Short mmCIF file of C-alpha atoms in Angstrom, two decimals:
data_model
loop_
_atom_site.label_atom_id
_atom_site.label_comp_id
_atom_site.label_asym_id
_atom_site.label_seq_id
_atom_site.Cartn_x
_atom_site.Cartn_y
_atom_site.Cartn_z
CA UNK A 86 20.01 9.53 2.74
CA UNK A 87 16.50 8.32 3.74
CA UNK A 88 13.17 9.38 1.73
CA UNK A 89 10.10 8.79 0.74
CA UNK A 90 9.64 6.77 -2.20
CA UNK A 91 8.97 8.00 -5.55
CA UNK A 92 7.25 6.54 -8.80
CA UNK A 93 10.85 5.71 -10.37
CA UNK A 94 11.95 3.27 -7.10
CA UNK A 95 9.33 1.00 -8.15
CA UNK A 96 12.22 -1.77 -9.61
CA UNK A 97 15.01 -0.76 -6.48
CA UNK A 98 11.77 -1.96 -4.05
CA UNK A 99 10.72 -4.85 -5.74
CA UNK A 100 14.66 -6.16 -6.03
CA UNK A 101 14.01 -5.73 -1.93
CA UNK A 102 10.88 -7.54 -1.26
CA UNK A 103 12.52 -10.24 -3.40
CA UNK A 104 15.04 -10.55 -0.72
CA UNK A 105 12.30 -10.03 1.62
CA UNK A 106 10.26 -12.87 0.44
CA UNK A 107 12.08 -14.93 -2.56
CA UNK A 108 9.78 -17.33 -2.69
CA UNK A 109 6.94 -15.08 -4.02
CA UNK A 110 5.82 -15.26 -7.33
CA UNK A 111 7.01 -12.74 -10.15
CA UNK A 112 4.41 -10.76 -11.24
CA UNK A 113 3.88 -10.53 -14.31
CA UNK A 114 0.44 -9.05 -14.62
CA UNK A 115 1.39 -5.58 -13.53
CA UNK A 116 -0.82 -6.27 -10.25
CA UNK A 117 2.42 -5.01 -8.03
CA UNK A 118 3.07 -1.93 -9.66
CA UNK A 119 -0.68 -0.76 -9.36
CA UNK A 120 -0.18 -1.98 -5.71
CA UNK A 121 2.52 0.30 -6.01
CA UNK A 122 1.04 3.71 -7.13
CA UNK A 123 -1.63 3.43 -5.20
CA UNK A 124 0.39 3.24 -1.70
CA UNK A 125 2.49 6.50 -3.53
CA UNK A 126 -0.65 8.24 -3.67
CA UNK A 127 -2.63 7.35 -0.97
CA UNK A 128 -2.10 9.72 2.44
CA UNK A 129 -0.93 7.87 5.74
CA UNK A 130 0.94 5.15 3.50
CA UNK A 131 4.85 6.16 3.52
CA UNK A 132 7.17 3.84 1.45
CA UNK A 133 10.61 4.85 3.15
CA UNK A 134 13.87 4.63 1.49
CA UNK A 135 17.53 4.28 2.68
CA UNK A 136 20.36 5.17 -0.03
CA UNK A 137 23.97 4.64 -0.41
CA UNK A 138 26.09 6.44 -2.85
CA UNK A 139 22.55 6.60 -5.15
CA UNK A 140 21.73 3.28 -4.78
CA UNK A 141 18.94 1.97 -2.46
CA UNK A 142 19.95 -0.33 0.19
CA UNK A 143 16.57 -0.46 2.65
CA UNK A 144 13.01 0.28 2.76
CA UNK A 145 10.24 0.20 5.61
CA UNK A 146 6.59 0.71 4.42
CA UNK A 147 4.60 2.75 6.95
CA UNK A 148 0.88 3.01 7.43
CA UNK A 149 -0.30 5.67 9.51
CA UNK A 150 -4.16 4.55 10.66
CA UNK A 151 -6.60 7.03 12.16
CA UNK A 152 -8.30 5.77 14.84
CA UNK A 153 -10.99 6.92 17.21
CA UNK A 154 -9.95 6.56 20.86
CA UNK A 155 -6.45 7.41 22.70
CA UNK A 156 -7.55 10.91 21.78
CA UNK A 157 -8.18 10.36 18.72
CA UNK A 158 -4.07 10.00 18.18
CA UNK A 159 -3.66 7.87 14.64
CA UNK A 160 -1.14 4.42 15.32
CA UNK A 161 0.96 3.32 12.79
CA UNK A 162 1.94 -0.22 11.76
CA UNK A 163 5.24 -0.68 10.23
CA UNK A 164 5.49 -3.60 7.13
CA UNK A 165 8.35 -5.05 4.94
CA UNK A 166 11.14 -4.25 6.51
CA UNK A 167 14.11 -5.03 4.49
CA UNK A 168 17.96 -4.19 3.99
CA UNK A 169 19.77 -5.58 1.11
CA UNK A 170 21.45 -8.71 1.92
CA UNK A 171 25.09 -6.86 1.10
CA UNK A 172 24.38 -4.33 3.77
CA UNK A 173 22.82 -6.16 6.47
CA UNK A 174 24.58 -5.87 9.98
CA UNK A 175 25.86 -2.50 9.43
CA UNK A 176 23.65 -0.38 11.20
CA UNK A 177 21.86 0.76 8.01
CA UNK A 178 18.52 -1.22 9.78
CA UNK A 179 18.22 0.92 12.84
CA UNK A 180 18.70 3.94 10.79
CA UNK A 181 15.70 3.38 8.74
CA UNK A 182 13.93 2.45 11.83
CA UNK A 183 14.83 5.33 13.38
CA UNK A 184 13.25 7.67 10.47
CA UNK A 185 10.27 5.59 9.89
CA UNK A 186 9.61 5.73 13.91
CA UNK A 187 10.12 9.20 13.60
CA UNK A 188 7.74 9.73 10.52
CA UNK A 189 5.33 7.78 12.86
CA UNK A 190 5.82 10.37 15.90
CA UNK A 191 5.41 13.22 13.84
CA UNK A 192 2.17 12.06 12.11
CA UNK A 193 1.18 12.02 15.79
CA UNK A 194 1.17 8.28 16.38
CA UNK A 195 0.56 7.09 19.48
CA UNK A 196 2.24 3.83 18.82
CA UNK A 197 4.03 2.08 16.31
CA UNK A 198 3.54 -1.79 15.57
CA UNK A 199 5.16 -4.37 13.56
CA UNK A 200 4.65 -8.26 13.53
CA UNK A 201 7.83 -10.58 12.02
CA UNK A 202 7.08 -14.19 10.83
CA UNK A 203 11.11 -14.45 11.60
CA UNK A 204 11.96 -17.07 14.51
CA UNK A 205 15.61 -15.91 14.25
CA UNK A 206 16.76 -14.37 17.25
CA UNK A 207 18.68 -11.73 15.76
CA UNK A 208 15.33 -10.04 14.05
CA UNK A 209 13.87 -10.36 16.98
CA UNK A 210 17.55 -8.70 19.27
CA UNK A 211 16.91 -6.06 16.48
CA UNK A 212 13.23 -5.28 16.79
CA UNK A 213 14.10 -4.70 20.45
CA UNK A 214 17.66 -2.42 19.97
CA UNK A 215 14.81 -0.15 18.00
CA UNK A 216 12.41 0.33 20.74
CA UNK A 217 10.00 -2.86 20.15
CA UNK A 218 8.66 -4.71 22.92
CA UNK A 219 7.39 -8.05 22.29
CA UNK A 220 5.72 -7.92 26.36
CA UNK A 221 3.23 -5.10 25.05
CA UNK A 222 0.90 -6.72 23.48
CA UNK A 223 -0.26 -10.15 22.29
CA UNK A 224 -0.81 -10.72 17.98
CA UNK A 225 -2.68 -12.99 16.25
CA UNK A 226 -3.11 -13.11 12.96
CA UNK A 227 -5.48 -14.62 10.68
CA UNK A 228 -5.11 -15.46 6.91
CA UNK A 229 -7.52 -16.86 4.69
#
């Protein structure tokens, strides 16, 4: 089943972006949870869910972005996109994908964007099997 989050999936995400990113520090401040509730309650920010037999197994965070030209049509820019380790390669990633893309269409995105730090070519074989080009346009990113 795929969803939107809710306040109690706080600890199934966070056991995810751990995965995601274990090198992160634990928070212990309470800084990610605010992080958290805010994204719950702000509107164009989606944190999507995948479940199996109750427990959850992926997540995609969505951000839906007005903008002002191409009609005015909002984009969306897809973030943390993780399955748990003991599900990966079983199709469970292109099913989220498929849902957030579609949560993207129906908010009346124009386009869809992601950006992967992975050099692995499978990410990047699996980006593509879910309708990603990497020809379309050029990143660049810039951190502080």
């Amino acid at each position: 089943m795929i969803r939107e989050a809710v306040a109690e999936d706080f600890q199934a995400i966070a056991r995810l972006y751990h995965q995601l990113h274990p090198a992160d520090p634990v928070l212990d401040d309470g800084s990610d949870r605010t992080a958290f509730d805010a994204i719950l309650r702000t509107p164009g920010l989606s944190l999507l869910l995948l479940e199996v037999d109750g427990a959850v197994v992926a997540t995609t965070y969505l951000n839906v972005i007005a903008n002002m030209t191409r009609g005015a049509s909002p984009y969306a820019v897809i973030e943390n996109v993780v399955v748990d380790e003991s599900h990966r390669g079983s199709g469970l990633g292109k099913q989220i994908m498929a849902a957030t893309l579609q949560a993207a269409w129906d908010a009346g995105c124009y386009k869809a964007m992601l950006l992967t730090g992975s050099k692995a070519p499978g990410t990047h074989a699996f980006y593509r099997s879910c309708g990603f080009s990497p020809d379309a346009k050029t990143a660049y990113l810039a951190v502080p």
